[in-house]
Coordinates of C-alpha atoms and ligand atoms in Angstrom, one line a residue:
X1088 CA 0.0 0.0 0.0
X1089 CA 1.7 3.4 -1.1
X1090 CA 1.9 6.2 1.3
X1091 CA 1.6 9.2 -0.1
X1092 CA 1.4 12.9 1.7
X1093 CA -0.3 15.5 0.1
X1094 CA 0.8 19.2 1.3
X1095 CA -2.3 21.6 1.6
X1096 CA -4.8 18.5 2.0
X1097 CA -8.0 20.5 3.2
X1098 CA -7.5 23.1 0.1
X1099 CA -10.3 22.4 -2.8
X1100 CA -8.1 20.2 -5.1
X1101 CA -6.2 18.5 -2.1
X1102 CA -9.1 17.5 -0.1
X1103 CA -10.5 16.0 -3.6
X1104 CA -7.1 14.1 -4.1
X1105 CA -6.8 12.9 -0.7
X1106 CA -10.7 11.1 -1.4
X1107 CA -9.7 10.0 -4.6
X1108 CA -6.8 8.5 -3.6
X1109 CA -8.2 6.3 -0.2
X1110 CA -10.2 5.5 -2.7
X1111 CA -7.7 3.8 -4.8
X1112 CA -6.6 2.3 -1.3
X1113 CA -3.6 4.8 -0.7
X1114 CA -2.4 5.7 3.1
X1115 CA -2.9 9.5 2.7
X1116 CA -0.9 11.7 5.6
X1117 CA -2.9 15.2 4.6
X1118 CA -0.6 17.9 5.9
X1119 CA -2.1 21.7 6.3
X1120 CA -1.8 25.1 8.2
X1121 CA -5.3 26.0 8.0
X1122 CA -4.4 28.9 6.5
X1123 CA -6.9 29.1 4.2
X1124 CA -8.5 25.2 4.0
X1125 CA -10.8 24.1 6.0
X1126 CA -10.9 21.0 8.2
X1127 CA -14.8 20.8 7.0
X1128 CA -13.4 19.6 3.3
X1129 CA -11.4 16.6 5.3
X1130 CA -13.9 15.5 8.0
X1131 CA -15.7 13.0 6.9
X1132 CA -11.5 11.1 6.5
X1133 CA -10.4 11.7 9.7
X1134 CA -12.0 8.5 11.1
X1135 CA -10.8 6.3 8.0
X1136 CA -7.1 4.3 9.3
X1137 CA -5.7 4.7 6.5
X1138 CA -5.6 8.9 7.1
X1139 CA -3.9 10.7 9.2
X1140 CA -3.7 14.8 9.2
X1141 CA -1.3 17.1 10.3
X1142 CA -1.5 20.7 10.7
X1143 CA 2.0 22.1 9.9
X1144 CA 3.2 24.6 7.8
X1145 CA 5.1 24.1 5.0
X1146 CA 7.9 26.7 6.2
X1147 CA 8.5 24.5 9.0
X1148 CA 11.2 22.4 7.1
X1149 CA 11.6 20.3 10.3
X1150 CA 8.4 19.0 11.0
X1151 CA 7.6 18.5 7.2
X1152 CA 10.8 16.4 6.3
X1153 CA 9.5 14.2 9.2
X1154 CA 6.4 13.8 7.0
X1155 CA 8.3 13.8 3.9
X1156 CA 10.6 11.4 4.7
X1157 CA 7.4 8.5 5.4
X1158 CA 6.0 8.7 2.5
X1159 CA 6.6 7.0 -1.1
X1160 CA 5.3 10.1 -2.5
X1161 CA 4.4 13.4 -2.0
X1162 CA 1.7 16.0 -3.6
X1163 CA 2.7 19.5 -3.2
X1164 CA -0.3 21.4 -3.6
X1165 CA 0.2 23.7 -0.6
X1166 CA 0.4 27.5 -1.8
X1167 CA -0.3 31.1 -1.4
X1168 CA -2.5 31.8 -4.0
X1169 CA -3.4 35.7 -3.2
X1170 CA -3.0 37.2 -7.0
X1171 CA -2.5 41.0 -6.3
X1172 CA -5.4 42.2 -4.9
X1173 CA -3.9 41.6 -1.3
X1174 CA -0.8 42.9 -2.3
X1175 CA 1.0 40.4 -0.1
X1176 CA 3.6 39.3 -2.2
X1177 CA 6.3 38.3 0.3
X1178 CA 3.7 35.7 1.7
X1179 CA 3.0 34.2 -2.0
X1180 CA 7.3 34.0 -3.3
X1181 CA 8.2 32.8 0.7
X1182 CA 5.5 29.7 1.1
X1183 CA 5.6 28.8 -2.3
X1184 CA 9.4 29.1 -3.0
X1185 CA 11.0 28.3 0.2
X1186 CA 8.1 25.4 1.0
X1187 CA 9.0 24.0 -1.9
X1188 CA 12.3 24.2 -1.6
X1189 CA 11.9 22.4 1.4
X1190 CA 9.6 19.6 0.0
X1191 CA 12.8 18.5 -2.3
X1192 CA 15.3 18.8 0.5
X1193 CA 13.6 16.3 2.3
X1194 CA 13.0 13.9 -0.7
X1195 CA 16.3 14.5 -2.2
X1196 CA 17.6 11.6 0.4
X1197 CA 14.3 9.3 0.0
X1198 CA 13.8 9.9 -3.6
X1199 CA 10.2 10.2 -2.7
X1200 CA 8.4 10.9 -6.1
X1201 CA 7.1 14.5 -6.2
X1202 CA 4.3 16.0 -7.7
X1203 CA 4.1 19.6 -8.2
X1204 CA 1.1 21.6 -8.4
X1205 CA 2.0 24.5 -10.4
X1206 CA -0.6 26.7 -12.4
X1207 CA -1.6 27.9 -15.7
X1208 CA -0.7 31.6 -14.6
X1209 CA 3.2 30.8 -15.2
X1210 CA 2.2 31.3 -19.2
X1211 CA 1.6 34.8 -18.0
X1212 CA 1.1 37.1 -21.3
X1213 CA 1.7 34.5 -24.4
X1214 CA 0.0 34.8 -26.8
X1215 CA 0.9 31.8 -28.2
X1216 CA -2.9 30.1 -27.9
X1217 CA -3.3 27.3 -26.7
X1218 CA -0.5 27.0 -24.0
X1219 CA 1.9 24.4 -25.0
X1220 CA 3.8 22.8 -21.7
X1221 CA 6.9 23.6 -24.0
X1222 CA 6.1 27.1 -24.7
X1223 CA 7.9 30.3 -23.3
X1224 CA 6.5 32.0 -20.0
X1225 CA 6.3 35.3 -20.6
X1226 CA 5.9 37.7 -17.4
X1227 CA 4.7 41.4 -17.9
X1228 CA 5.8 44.5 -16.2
X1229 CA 8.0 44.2 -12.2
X1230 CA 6.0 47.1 -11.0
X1231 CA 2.4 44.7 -11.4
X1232 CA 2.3 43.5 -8.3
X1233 CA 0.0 40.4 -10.3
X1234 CA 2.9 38.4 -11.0
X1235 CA 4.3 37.5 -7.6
X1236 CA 1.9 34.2 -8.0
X1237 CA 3.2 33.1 -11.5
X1238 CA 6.9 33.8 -10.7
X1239 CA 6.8 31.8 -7.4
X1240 CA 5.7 29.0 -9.3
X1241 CA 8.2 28.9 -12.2
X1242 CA 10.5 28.9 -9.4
X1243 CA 9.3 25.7 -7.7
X1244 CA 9.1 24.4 -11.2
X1245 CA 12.6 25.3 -11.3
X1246 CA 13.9 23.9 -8.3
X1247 CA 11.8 20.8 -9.2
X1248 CA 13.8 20.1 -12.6
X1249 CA 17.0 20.9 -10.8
X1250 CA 16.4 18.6 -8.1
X1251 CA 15.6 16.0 -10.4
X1252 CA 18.2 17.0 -12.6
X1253 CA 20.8 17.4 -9.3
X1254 CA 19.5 14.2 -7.0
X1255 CA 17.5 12.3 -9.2
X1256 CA 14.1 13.1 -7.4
X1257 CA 11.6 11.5 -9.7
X1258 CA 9.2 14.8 -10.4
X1259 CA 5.7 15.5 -12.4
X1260 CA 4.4 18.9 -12.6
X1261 CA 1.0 20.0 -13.3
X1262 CA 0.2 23.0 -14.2
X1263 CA -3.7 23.6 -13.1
X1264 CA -6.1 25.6 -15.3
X1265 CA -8.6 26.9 -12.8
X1266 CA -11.0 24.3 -11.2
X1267 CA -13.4 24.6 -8.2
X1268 CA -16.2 22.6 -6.4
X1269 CA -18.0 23.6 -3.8
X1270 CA -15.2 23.0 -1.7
X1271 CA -13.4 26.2 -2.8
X1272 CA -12.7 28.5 -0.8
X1273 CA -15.3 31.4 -2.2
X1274 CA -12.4 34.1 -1.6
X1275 CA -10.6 36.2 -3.9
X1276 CA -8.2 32.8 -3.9
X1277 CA -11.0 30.9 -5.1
X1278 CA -11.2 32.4 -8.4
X1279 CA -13.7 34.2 -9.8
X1280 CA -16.7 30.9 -10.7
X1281 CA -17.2 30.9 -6.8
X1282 CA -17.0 34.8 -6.5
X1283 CA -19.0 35.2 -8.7
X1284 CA -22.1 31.9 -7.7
X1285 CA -21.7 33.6 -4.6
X1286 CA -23.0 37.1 -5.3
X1287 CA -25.8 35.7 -7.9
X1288 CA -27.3 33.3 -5.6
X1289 CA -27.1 36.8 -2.7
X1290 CA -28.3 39.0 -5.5
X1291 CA -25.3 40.5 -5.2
X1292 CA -23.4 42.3 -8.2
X1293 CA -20.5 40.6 -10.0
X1294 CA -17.5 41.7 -9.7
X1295 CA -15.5 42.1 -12.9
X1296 CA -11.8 43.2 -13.1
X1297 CA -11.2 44.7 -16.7
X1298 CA -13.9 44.9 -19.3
X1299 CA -14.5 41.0 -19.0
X1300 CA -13.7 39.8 -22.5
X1301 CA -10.6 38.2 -21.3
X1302 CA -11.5 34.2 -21.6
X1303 CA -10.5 31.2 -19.2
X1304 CA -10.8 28.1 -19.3
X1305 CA -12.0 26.6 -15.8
X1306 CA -13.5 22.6 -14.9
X1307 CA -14.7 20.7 -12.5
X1308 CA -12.1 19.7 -9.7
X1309 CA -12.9 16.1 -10.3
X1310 CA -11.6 16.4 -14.1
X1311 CA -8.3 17.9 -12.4
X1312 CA -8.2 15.4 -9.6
X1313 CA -8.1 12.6 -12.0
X1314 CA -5.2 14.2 -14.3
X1315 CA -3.2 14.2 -11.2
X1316 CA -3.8 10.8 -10.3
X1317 CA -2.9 9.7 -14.0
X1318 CA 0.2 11.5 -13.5
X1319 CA 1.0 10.1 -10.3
X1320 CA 0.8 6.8 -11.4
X1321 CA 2.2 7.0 -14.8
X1322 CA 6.1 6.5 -15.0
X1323 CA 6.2 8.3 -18.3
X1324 CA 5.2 11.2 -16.4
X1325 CA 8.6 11.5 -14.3
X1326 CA 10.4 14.5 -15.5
X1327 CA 7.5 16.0 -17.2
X1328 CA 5.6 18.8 -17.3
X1329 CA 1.1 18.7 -17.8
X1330 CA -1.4 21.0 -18.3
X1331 CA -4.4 19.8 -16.6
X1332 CA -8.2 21.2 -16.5
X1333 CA -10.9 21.7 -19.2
X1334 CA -10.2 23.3 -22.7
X1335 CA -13.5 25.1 -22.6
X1336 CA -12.5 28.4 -23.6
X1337 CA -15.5 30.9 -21.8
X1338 CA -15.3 35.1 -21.3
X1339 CA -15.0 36.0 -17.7
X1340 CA -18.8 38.1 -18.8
X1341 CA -19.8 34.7 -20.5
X1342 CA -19.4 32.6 -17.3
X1343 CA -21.3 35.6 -15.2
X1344 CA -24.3 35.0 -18.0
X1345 CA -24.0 31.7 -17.4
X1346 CA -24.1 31.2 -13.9
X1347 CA -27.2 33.7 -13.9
X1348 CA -28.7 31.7 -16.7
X1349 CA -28.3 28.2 -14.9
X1350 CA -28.9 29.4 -11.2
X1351 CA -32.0 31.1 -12.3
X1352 CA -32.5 33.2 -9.5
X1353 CA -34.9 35.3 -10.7
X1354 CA -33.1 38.2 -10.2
X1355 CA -31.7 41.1 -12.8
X1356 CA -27.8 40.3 -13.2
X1357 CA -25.8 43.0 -12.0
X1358 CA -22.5 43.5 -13.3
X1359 CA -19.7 45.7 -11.8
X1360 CA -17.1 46.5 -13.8
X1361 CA -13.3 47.8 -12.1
X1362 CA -10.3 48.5 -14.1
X1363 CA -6.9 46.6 -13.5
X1364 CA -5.6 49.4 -12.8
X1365 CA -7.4 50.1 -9.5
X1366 CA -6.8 46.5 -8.3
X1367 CA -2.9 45.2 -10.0
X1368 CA -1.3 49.2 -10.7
X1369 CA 0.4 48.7 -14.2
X1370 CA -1.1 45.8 -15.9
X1371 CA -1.3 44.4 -19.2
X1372 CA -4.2 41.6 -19.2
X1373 CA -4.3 38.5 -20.0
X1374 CA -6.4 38.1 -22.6
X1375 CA -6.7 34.6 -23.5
X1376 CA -5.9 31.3 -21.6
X1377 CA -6.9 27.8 -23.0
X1378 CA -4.3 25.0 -22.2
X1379 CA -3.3 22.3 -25.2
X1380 CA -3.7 19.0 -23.7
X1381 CA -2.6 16.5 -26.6
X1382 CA 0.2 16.0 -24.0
X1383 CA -2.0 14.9 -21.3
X1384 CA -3.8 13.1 -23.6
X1385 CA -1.0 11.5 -25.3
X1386 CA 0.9 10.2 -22.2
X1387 CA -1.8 10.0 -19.3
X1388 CA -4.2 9.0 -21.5
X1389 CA -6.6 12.3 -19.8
X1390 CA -9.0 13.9 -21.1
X1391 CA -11.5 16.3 -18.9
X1392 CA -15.4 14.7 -18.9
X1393 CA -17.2 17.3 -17.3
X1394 CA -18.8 20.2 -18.9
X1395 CA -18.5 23.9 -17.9
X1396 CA -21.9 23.7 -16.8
X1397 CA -22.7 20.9 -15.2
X1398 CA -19.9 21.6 -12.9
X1399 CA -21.6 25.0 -12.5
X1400 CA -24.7 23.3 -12.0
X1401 CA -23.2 21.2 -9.2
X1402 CA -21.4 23.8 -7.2
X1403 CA -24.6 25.9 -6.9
X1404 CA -26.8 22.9 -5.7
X1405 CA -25.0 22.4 -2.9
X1406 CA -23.9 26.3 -2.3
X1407 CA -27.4 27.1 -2.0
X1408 CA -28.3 24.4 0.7
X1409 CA -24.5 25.8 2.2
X1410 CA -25.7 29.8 2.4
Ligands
NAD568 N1 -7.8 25.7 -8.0 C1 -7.3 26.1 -9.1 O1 -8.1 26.5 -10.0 C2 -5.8 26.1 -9.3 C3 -5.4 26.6 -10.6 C4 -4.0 26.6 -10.8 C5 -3.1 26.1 -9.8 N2 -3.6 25.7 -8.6 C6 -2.6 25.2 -7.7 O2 -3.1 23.9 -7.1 C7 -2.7 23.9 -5.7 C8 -4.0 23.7 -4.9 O3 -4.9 24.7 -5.1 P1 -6.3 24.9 -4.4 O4 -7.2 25.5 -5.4 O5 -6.7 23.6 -3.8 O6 -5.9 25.9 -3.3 P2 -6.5 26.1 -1.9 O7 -6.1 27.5 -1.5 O8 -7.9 25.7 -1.8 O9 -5.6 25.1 -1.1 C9 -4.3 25.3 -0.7 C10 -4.1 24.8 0.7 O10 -2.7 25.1 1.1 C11 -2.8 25.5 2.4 N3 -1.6 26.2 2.7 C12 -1.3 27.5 2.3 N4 -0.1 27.9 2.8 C13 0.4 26.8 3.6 C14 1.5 26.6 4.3 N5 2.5 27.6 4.5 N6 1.7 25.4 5.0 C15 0.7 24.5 4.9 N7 -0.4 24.6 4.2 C16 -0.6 25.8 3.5 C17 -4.1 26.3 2.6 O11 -4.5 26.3 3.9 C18 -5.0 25.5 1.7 O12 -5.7 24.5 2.4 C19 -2.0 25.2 -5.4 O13 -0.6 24.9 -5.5 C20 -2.4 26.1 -6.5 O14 -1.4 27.0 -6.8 C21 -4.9 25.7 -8.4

């Protein structure tokens, strides 16, 4: 039976790995600060023997090279996610550079197989559409406080190749397009599909950064929880990088209408419109962000199965009984 920790286990995607896995008849150690999880999306685990959780922070090299150390293999998806609006910076480059800097110091010994969660923000301004796993990262202005996220994270994807490179630490990185269940975290770290359920379902208005043209491309967490279990368990995947989500290309406006349209509420939608410039200072937008995933499909054999909307349809159900 493997044992596998996963870093930032009562987050959304975590706390959906960690099921999927006891599932598969892993031993999960989930390992989280609280800082922004909740112990709510882990609770119905904690009586299961084959779980254990910790609450540690990742900064705490000691106590998580214990943890480290006892498993087979680890899932790093602890982060700080704040994008900007915060303005904490510092917070985002130290826990996601330094924690995982100290993931890899502890599995450079055990050659514990790592899998990185890294994001689809590190393709930054490319234009290049759809975003190849091979393509170049291009990050805008230093004075945009919006790329603290996306440069923290092609660091750890840095240190990840070089400790594979350096110690042979078997590595797989993932880079997430957004996701969310009703498990998120309906903050600003959420993204915006939970924001923005939020205020239609408390007739609130939506809040919309820029003119909201720019597109995403966001899924259902259980379509990004199964591309991570693929690469977890596919050899091929050691020393490779995946983009992993839905390809569903939707306007930021389009998933407002959306989310009016299937939660009808029968409400007006209200939409409230704030320029970048207020929120990030200099900012050039991102305009369009839709991941390739031949590669995925090619070598994990993934492909996401879960529509836009249905996973819309989902979240609100059981927001609704929640608020
Ligand atoms: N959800 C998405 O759409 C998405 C998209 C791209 C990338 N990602 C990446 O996937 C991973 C998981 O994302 P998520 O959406 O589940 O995020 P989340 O915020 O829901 O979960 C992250 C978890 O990490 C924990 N954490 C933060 N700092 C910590 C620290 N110092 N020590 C220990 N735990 C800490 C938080 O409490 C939280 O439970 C992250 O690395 C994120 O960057 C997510």
């Amino acid at each position: 039976m493997k044992k596998i920790l996963i870093t930032g286990v009562c987050g959304l995607i975590g706390s959906h790995l960690a099921d999927a896995l006891l599932s598969k008849g892993y031993r999960v150690t989930g390992l989280d600060d609280l800082s922004v999880g909740k112990l709510n999306n882990i609770r119905h685990n904690l009586r299961d023997p084959k779980f254990k959780f910790v609450k540690a922070d990742i900064l705490d090299a000691k106590t998580l090279g214990r943890f480290v150390r006892r498993a087979d293999i680890v899932a790093h998806l602890a982060a700080a996610k704040k994008i900007g609006e915060s303005g904490n910076a510092l917070d985002t480059l130290t826990v996601n550079i330094d924690g995982t800097r100290n993931i890899f110091e502890a599995a450079k010994n055990t050659k514990a197989k790592v899998l990185l969660a890294s994001t689809s923000d590190v393709y930054g301004l490319s234009n290049d559409i759809p975003f190849r796993e091979d393509g170049d990262l291009v990050i805008g202005s230093p004075t945009a406080k919006r790329w603290a996220y996306a440069v923290s994270k092609i660091c750890a994807e840095q240190l990840a190749f070089s400790y594979y490179k350096e110690y042979k630490v078997p590595v797989v990185i993932v880079r997430y397009f957004g996701c969310f269940s009703p498990r998120a975290s309906f903050t600003s770290t959420s993204g915006h599909i939970p924001l923005f359920i939020d205020a239609i379902l408390n007739d609130k208005a939506v809040v919309i950064h820029g003119d909201g043209k720019q597109t995403r491309s966001m899924g259902s967490v259980d379509d990004v929880v199964r591309g991570t279990v693929l690469a977890i368990q596919n050899h091929k995947a050691v020393g490779e990088i995946f983009n992993i989500g839905n390809d569903e290309e939707i306007s930021v406006i389009g998933s407002a209408r959306l989310i009016h349209k299937i939660a009808s509420t029968g409400k007006k939608l209200k939409l409230k419109f704030i320029p970048y410039k207020k929120i990030f200072g200099t900012y050039e937008d991102i305009r369009r962000r839709v991941p390739c995933l031949d590669k995925a499909k090619r070598v994990l054999g993934y492909r996401p199965e879960i529509s836009l909307a249905d996973s819309i349809r989902h979240t609100i159900k059981i927001r609704r009984e929640a608020i």
